[in-house]
Amino acid sequence: MKRIFVIAALCCMAAAVCCGCGSAGPRLVQSADTAMGTVIQQNIYTTAADSKAAEEIRVLLQRLEEQELSRRLDTSEVWAVNASAGEEEGFLLSEELSETLEACLELWRESEGAFDVTIGALVSLWDIDGWAAGEREGAFDLPEEEALQKALESCGSGKLELDGTTLHMPEGMQLDLGAVGKGIALDRILSRLEENDTITGAVISVGGSVLTYGEKPDGSSWRVGITNPADTSANIGILSLEGQWCISTSGDYERYAELDGVRYHHIIDPDTGYPADSGVSGVTILSKSGFLSDALSTACFILGPEKGMSLAAEYGAEALFVTKDGSVVMSEGMEKYYQAAE
Ligand code: FAD
Ligand code: MG
């Protein structure tokens, strides 16, 4: 988290920078910003003379957070949905949010409940984001058992009633789209890139989710690093990719607090109410869809390598697991893109 803030501080000072101006062919426009509590890095190859595309993507992400997905901002649809919990008349969702929820519910069923976006009350109770960011006073403490049971009772996608675009949520239930927000962002960015015929290639990262698009002017592959959970300043391996892909990683090193030598991280097992403990430290998913790469990375982290691998396969995605002992286990399809770091 500290790393994010240091990078973020540097990024805020950086406006869009363009490299290779004046040479023939596409130029590289680079920019860095923050949104959704994370760092956004854009590298866009464009034949346009300006850096409007990067600015448009920045605005798109800001709107997605402020108007649609944030559960922290009272300007967003998710905030309004959460405020409606327990109301008899329910909440009339936008098309976009109802489609997202349908897809989340399907994944909840397919993951046998491991992936569950109704865990907002548990996420708030643990507040790992707050601890990891140093926003909470004093030393990290475990939630009280009674509070944990109460929060657990308020969770469960099976208690949601989604009828067309009308949603009924029981009192106390809170949606949290933290597991899919960055992936949804990648899908929106991809549509924007596809509409812009001045863009020939791009690699854009939204925290732990990365989109590759088009090609580099020199024809070389996109190279996306996979963080080594045991040493987050280094990569455990690299994916070499051509064209459009979405790559998301969920890790126990992203946001966590420690107590008595135990790491409590931000990915919660809805069965226990505690941070998931399936023997993995990181999961990377490769998919054409941002939503799926992000959602599956979280789901597979909770399920562990065996069940996670078959869930990813069901969705046509490739999966790579870094286990707690540092071993790397991956699907057969992932092998052709992966190279271990030296
Ligand atoms: P992922 O594995 O992709 O997701 C982990 C997150 O999913 C958890 O943090 C939790 O939110 C949720 N989750 C946990 N367990 C489960 C489960 N079993 N099933 C489904 N979901 C689960 N962070 C800030 O610090 N400040 C902000 O202002 C802020 N604003 C945000 C706004 C938006 C729109 C989004 C999408 C995220 C924001 N975040 C913010 C970050 C957020 O709180 C998460 O920490 C982040 O999304 C985790 O992403 P990840 O890729 O590391 O992990
Ligand atoms: Mg995720």
Coordinates of C-alpha atoms and ligand atoms in Angstrom, one line a residue:
M1 CA 0.0 0.0 0.0
K2 CA 2.9 2.3 0.9
R3 CA 4.4 1.5 -2.5
I4 CA 1.1 2.6 -4.1
F5 CA 1.1 5.9 -2.3
V6 CA 4.7 6.7 -3.2
I7 CA 4.1 5.9 -6.8
A8 CA 0.8 7.8 -6.7
A9 CA 2.6 10.9 -5.3
L10 CA 5.0 10.8 -8.2
C11 CA 2.3 10.2 -10.6
C12 CA 0.2 13.1 -9.6
M13 CA 3.0 15.3 -10.6
A14 CA 3.2 13.7 -14.0
A15 CA 1.0 15.0 -16.8
A16 CA 0.7 13.0 -20.0
V17 CA 4.2 12.6 -21.4
C18 CA 4.8 11.8 -25.1
C19 CA 7.8 10.0 -26.3
G20 CA 9.2 9.8 -29.8
C21 CA 7.5 13.0 -31.0
G22 CA 8.5 14.0 -34.4
S23 CA 9.4 10.5 -35.7
A24 CA 7.3 8.8 -38.3
G25 CA 4.6 6.3 -37.2
P26 CA 2.7 6.1 -33.9
R27 CA 4.0 8.0 -30.8
L28 CA 3.9 6.6 -27.3
V29 CA 1.8 8.7 -24.9
Q30 CA 2.3 7.8 -21.3
S31 CA 0.4 9.0 -18.3
A32 CA -0.2 8.0 -14.7
D33 CA -3.0 8.8 -12.3
T34 CA -4.9 7.4 -9.4
A35 CA -8.6 6.1 -9.3
M36 CA -10.4 3.4 -7.4
G37 CA -7.8 3.6 -4.6
T38 CA -5.1 2.5 -7.0
V39 CA -2.6 3.6 -9.6
I40 CA -3.6 3.8 -13.3
Q41 CA -0.8 3.7 -15.8
Q42 CA -1.4 4.3 -19.5
N43 CA 0.9 3.6 -22.4
I44 CA -0.9 4.4 -25.7
Y45 CA 0.6 4.2 -29.2
T46 CA -1.3 6.8 -31.3
T47 CA -1.0 8.5 -34.6
A48 CA -2.9 11.6 -33.1
A49 CA -0.9 14.7 -32.4
D50 CA -2.5 15.2 -29.0
S51 CA -2.9 13.1 -25.8
K52 CA -6.7 13.4 -25.7
A53 CA -7.2 9.6 -25.6
A54 CA -5.4 9.2 -22.3
E55 CA -7.4 12.1 -20.8
E56 CA -10.7 10.6 -22.0
I57 CA -9.8 7.3 -20.3
R58 CA -8.9 9.1 -17.1
V59 CA -12.4 10.8 -17.1
L60 CA -14.1 7.5 -18.0
L61 CA -12.5 5.9 -14.9
Q62 CA -13.3 8.8 -12.6
R63 CA -17.0 8.6 -13.8
L64 CA -17.1 4.8 -13.4
E65 CA -16.0 5.2 -9.8
E66 CA -18.0 8.2 -8.8
Q67 CA -21.2 7.5 -10.6
E68 CA -21.4 3.7 -10.7
L69 CA -19.2 1.4 -8.6
S70 CA -17.9 3.1 -5.5
R71 CA -19.4 2.0 -2.2
R72 CA -17.5 4.8 -0.4
L73 CA -18.9 7.7 -2.4
D74 CA -22.6 8.8 -1.9
T75 CA -22.7 9.9 -5.6
S76 CA -22.6 6.3 -6.9
E77 CA -25.3 3.8 -7.9
V78 CA -23.8 1.1 -5.7
W79 CA -24.0 3.5 -2.7
A80 CA -27.7 4.2 -3.5
V81 CA -28.3 0.4 -3.8
N82 CA -26.7 -0.2 -0.4
A83 CA -28.8 2.6 1.1
S84 CA -31.9 0.8 -0.2
A85 CA -31.3 -2.5 1.7
G86 CA -34.4 -3.6 3.5
E87 CA -36.7 -1.3 1.5
E88 CA -39.9 -3.0 0.4
E89 CA -40.1 -1.5 -3.1
G90 CA -36.5 -2.5 -3.9
F91 CA -34.1 -0.6 -6.2
L92 CA -34.4 0.0 -9.9
L93 CA -31.0 -0.7 -11.3
S94 CA -29.3 0.7 -14.4
E95 CA -28.9 -1.8 -17.3
E96 CA -25.2 -1.9 -16.7
L97 CA -25.4 -2.7 -13.0
S98 CA -28.1 -5.3 -13.4
E99 CA -25.9 -7.1 -16.1
T100 CA -22.9 -6.9 -13.8
L101 CA -25.0 -8.3 -10.9
E102 CA -26.3 -11.2 -13.1
A103 CA -22.8 -12.1 -14.0
C104 CA -21.7 -11.9 -10.4
L105 CA -24.6 -14.2 -9.3
E106 CA -23.6 -16.7 -12.0
L107 CA -20.1 -16.7 -10.7
W108 CA -21.3 -17.1 -7.1
R109 CA -23.2 -20.2 -8.2
E110 CA -20.3 -21.6 -10.3
S111 CA -17.8 -21.0 -7.5
E112 CA -20.2 -22.6 -4.9
G113 CA -20.5 -19.4 -3.0
A114 CA -16.7 -18.5 -2.8
F115 CA -17.2 -15.4 -4.9
D116 CA -19.8 -13.3 -3.3
V117 CA -20.3 -9.5 -3.9
T118 CA -22.7 -9.3 -1.0
I119 CA -19.8 -9.5 1.5
G120 CA -19.7 -5.7 2.0
A121 CA -20.5 -5.8 5.7
L122 CA -17.6 -8.3 6.3
V123 CA -15.2 -6.2 4.3
S124 CA -16.2 -3.1 6.3
L125 CA -15.9 -5.0 9.6
W126 CA -12.3 -6.2 8.8
D127 CA -11.5 -2.8 7.1
I128 CA -8.2 -4.3 5.8
D129 CA -8.1 -1.3 3.3
G130 CA -8.1 1.1 6.3
W131 CA -5.4 -0.8 8.2
A132 CA -3.2 -1.3 5.2
A133 CA -3.4 2.4 4.4
G134 CA -2.6 3.4 8.0
E135 CA -6.0 5.2 8.3
R136 CA -6.9 3.3 11.5
E137 CA -5.5 4.2 14.9
G138 CA -3.6 1.8 17.1
A139 CA -2.5 -1.7 16.4
F140 CA -4.5 -4.1 14.2
D141 CA -7.0 -6.1 16.1
L142 CA -9.3 -9.0 15.1
P143 CA -13.0 -8.3 14.9
E144 CA -15.2 -9.4 17.8
E145 CA -16.7 -12.9 17.2
E146 CA -20.2 -11.6 17.8
A147 CA -19.8 -8.8 15.2
L148 CA -18.3 -11.2 12.8
Q149 CA -21.3 -13.6 13.1
K150 CA -23.7 -10.7 12.6
A151 CA -21.8 -9.5 9.5
L152 CA -21.8 -13.0 8.1
E153 CA -25.5 -13.3 8.6
S154 CA -26.0 -10.2 6.4
C155 CA -24.1 -11.8 3.5
G156 CA -25.2 -14.3 0.9
S157 CA -26.0 -13.8 -2.8
G158 CA -28.8 -16.4 -2.3
K159 CA -30.7 -13.8 -0.3
L160 CA -30.7 -11.3 -3.2
E161 CA -33.8 -11.0 -5.3
L162 CA -33.0 -9.7 -8.8
D163 CA -36.1 -9.5 -11.0
G164 CA -35.2 -7.9 -14.3
T165 CA -33.7 -4.7 -13.2
T166 CA -35.4 -4.5 -9.8
L167 CA -33.2 -5.6 -6.9
H168 CA -34.4 -6.4 -3.4
M169 CA -31.7 -6.6 -0.8
P170 CA -32.4 -7.6 2.8
E171 CA -31.7 -5.1 5.6
G172 CA -28.0 -5.0 6.5
M173 CA -26.7 -6.4 3.3
Q174 CA -24.1 -4.4 1.5
L175 CA -22.7 -4.8 -2.1
D176 CA -19.0 -4.6 -2.6
L177 CA -17.8 -4.7 -6.2
G178 CA -14.1 -4.4 -5.2
A179 CA -13.4 -7.7 -6.8
V180 CA -14.6 -6.7 -10.2
G181 CA -14.4 -2.9 -10.5
K182 CA -11.0 -2.8 -12.1
G183 CA -12.0 -5.6 -14.6
I184 CA -15.1 -3.7 -15.5
A185 CA -12.9 -0.6 -16.0
L186 CA -10.7 -2.6 -18.5
D187 CA -13.8 -3.6 -20.5
R188 CA -14.9 0.0 -20.7
I189 CA -11.4 1.2 -21.7
L190 CA -11.2 -1.5 -24.4
S191 CA -14.5 -0.3 -26.0
R192 CA -13.1 3.3 -26.0
L193 CA -9.8 2.1 -27.6
E194 CA -11.7 0.2 -30.3
E195 CA -13.7 3.3 -31.2
N196 CA -10.5 5.4 -31.7
D197 CA -8.8 4.6 -35.0
T198 CA -5.8 6.7 -34.1
I199 CA -4.8 4.2 -31.5
T200 CA -2.6 1.3 -32.8
G201 CA -1.6 -0.3 -29.5
A202 CA -1.9 0.2 -25.7
V203 CA -1.1 -1.4 -22.4
I204 CA -3.1 0.1 -19.5
S205 CA -3.0 -1.1 -15.9
V206 CA -5.6 -0.3 -13.3
G207 CA -4.0 -1.6 -10.1
G208 CA -3.6 -5.4 -10.4
S209 CA -5.5 -5.6 -13.7
V210 CA -3.8 -5.0 -17.0
L211 CA -5.2 -4.6 -20.6
T212 CA -3.1 -5.1 -23.7
Y213 CA -4.5 -4.0 -27.0
G214 CA -3.2 -3.9 -30.6
E215 CA 0.5 -4.0 -31.3
K216 CA 3.7 -2.2 -30.6
P217 CA 5.3 -0.3 -33.5
D218 CA 8.3 -2.6 -33.5
G219 CA 6.1 -5.7 -33.6
S220 CA 7.4 -7.1 -30.3
S221 CA 5.1 -8.8 -27.7
W222 CA 3.5 -7.1 -24.7
R223 CA 5.3 -8.2 -21.6
V224 CA 3.3 -8.3 -18.4
G225 CA 5.1 -9.1 -15.1
I226 CA 3.6 -11.3 -12.4
T227 CA 4.6 -10.1 -8.9
N228 CA 6.5 -12.5 -6.7
P229 CA 4.4 -12.7 -3.5
A230 CA 7.6 -13.5 -1.5
D231 CA 9.3 -10.3 -2.8
T232 CA 6.8 -7.8 -4.2
S233 CA 9.6 -5.7 -5.6
A234 CA 10.3 -8.5 -8.1
N235 CA 8.4 -10.5 -10.7
I236 CA 8.1 -14.3 -10.4
G237 CA 7.5 -14.5 -14.1
I238 CA 6.5 -12.7 -17.3
L239 CA 3.6 -13.2 -19.7
S240 CA 4.5 -12.4 -23.3
L241 CA 1.3 -11.6 -25.2
E242 CA 0.1 -10.5 -28.6
G243 CA -2.9 -8.3 -29.2
Q244 CA -5.8 -7.9 -26.8
W245 CA -5.8 -9.6 -23.4
C246 CA -6.9 -8.8 -19.8
I247 CA -4.7 -10.0 -17.0
S248 CA -5.7 -9.7 -13.3
T249 CA -3.9 -10.8 -10.2
S250 CA -5.3 -11.2 -6.7
G251 CA -2.7 -11.5 -3.9
D252 CA -2.5 -11.7 -0.2
Y253 CA 0.3 -9.1 -0.4
E254 CA -1.9 -6.4 -1.9
R255 CA -3.6 -5.2 1.2
Y256 CA -3.1 -6.8 4.6
A257 CA -2.5 -6.3 8.3
E258 CA -0.4 -8.5 10.6
L259 CA -1.0 -9.7 14.1
D260 CA 1.2 -12.2 16.1
G261 CA 2.9 -13.2 12.8
V262 CA -0.4 -14.0 11.0
R263 CA -1.2 -12.1 7.8
Y264 CA -4.9 -11.0 7.5
H265 CA -5.6 -9.9 4.0
H266 CA -8.5 -8.4 2.0
I267 CA -9.9 -11.5 0.3
I268 CA -12.6 -13.0 2.5
D269 CA -13.9 -16.6 2.5
P270 CA -17.7 -16.2 2.8
D271 CA -17.8 -19.6 4.5
T272 CA -15.8 -18.5 7.5
G273 CA -15.9 -14.7 7.4
Y274 CA -12.0 -14.8 7.7
P275 CA -9.4 -14.0 5.1
A276 CA -9.3 -16.9 2.6
D277 CA -6.7 -19.6 3.4
S278 CA -6.5 -22.0 0.4
G279 CA -2.7 -22.3 0.4
V280 CA -2.1 -19.7 -2.3
S281 CA -0.4 -16.2 -2.2
G282 CA -1.3 -15.0 -5.6
V283 CA -3.5 -15.9 -8.6
T284 CA -3.2 -14.5 -12.1
I285 CA -6.0 -15.0 -14.7
L286 CA -5.7 -14.4 -18.4
S287 CA -8.9 -13.8 -20.3
K288 CA -10.2 -11.7 -23.2
S289 CA -12.7 -10.2 -20.7
G290 CA -11.7 -7.7 -18.0
F291 CA -14.7 -8.6 -15.8
L292 CA -13.8 -12.3 -16.0
S293 CA -10.1 -11.9 -15.4
D294 CA -10.8 -9.8 -12.3
A295 CA -13.7 -11.8 -10.9
L296 CA -12.0 -15.2 -11.5
S297 CA -8.7 -14.0 -9.9
T298 CA -10.6 -13.4 -6.7
A299 CA -12.7 -16.5 -6.9
C300 CA -9.7 -18.7 -7.7
F301 CA -7.7 -17.3 -4.8
I302 CA -10.5 -18.4 -2.4
L303 CA -10.9 -21.8 -4.1
G304 CA -7.2 -22.7 -4.4
P305 CA -5.4 -24.4 -7.3
E306 CA -7.5 -27.5 -7.8
K307 CA -11.1 -26.1 -7.8
G308 CA -9.9 -22.8 -9.1
M309 CA -8.3 -24.3 -12.2
S310 CA -11.5 -26.0 -13.2
L311 CA -13.6 -22.9 -12.6
A312 CA -11.2 -20.8 -14.8
A313 CA -11.4 -23.5 -17.5
E314 CA -15.2 -23.4 -17.4
Y315 CA -14.9 -19.7 -18.4
G316 CA -12.3 -20.4 -21.1
A317 CA -9.7 -18.5 -19.0
E318 CA -6.1 -19.4 -18.2
A319 CA -4.9 -19.5 -14.5
L320 CA -1.6 -19.3 -12.7
F321 CA -1.3 -19.9 -8.9
V322 CA 1.7 -19.1 -6.7
T323 CA 1.3 -21.3 -3.7
K324 CA 2.4 -20.3 -0.2
D325 CA 5.6 -22.4 -0.5
G326 CA 6.5 -20.4 -3.7
S327 CA 5.6 -23.1 -6.3
V328 CA 4.0 -22.0 -9.5
V329 CA 1.1 -24.1 -10.8
M330 CA -0.6 -23.1 -14.1
S331 CA -3.1 -24.3 -16.7
E332 CA -1.7 -25.8 -19.8
G333 CA -2.8 -22.9 -21.9
M334 CA -0.9 -20.4 -19.7
E335 CA 2.4 -22.2 -20.3
K336 CA 2.8 -20.9 -23.8
Y337 CA 2.8 -17.3 -22.5
Y338 CA 4.7 -17.7 -19.3
Q339 CA 8.4 -17.4 -18.7
A340 CA 9.9 -17.7 -15.2
A341 CA 12.0 -14.7 -14.1
E342 CA 15.7 -15.3 -13.9
Ligands
FAD1 P1 -9.3 -8.5 -5.9 O1 -9.0 -9.9 -5.5 O2 -9.7 -8.2 -7.3 O3 -10.5 -8.0 -5.0 C1 -10.5 -8.1 -3.6 C2 -11.6 -7.3 -3.1 O4 -12.8 -7.9 -3.4 C3 -11.6 -7.0 -1.6 O5 -10.9 -5.9 -1.3 C4 -13.1 -6.9 -1.3 O6 -13.5 -5.6 -1.7 C5 -13.7 -7.8 -2.3 N1 -13.9 -9.2 -1.8 C6 -13.3 -9.8 -0.8 N2 -13.7 -11.1 -0.6 C7 -14.5 -11.3 -1.6 C8 -15.3 -12.5 -2.0 N3 -15.3 -13.6 -1.3 N4 -16.1 -12.4 -3.1 C9 -16.2 -11.2 -3.8 N5 -15.5 -10.1 -3.5 C10 -14.7 -10.1 -2.4 N6 -9.6 1.4 -2.1 C11 -9.2 2.5 -1.2 O7 -8.3 2.2 -0.4 N7 -9.8 3.7 -1.3 C12 -10.8 3.9 -2.2 O8 -11.3 5.1 -2.2 C13 -11.2 2.9 -3.1 N8 -12.2 3.1 -4.0 C14 -12.6 2.1 -4.8 C15 -13.5 2.3 -5.8 C16 -13.9 1.3 -6.6 C17 -15.0 1.6 -7.6 C18 -13.3 0.1 -6.6 C19 -13.7 -1.0 -7.5 C20 -12.3 -0.2 -5.7 C21 -11.9 0.8 -4.8 N9 -10.9 0.6 -3.8 C22 -10.6 1.6 -3.0 C23 -10.2 -0.7 -3.7 C24 -11.0 -1.8 -3.1 O9 -11.3 -1.4 -1.9 C25 -10.2 -3.1 -3.1 O10 -9.2 -3.0 -2.2 C26 -9.6 -3.4 -4.4 O11 -10.7 -3.4 -5.3 C27 -9.0 -4.8 -4.3 O12 -8.6 -5.1 -5.6 P2 -7.5 -6.2 -5.9 O13 -7.3 -6.2 -7.4 O14 -6.3 -6.0 -5.0 O15 -8.1 -7.6 -5.4
MG2 MG -10.5 -9.5 -8.6

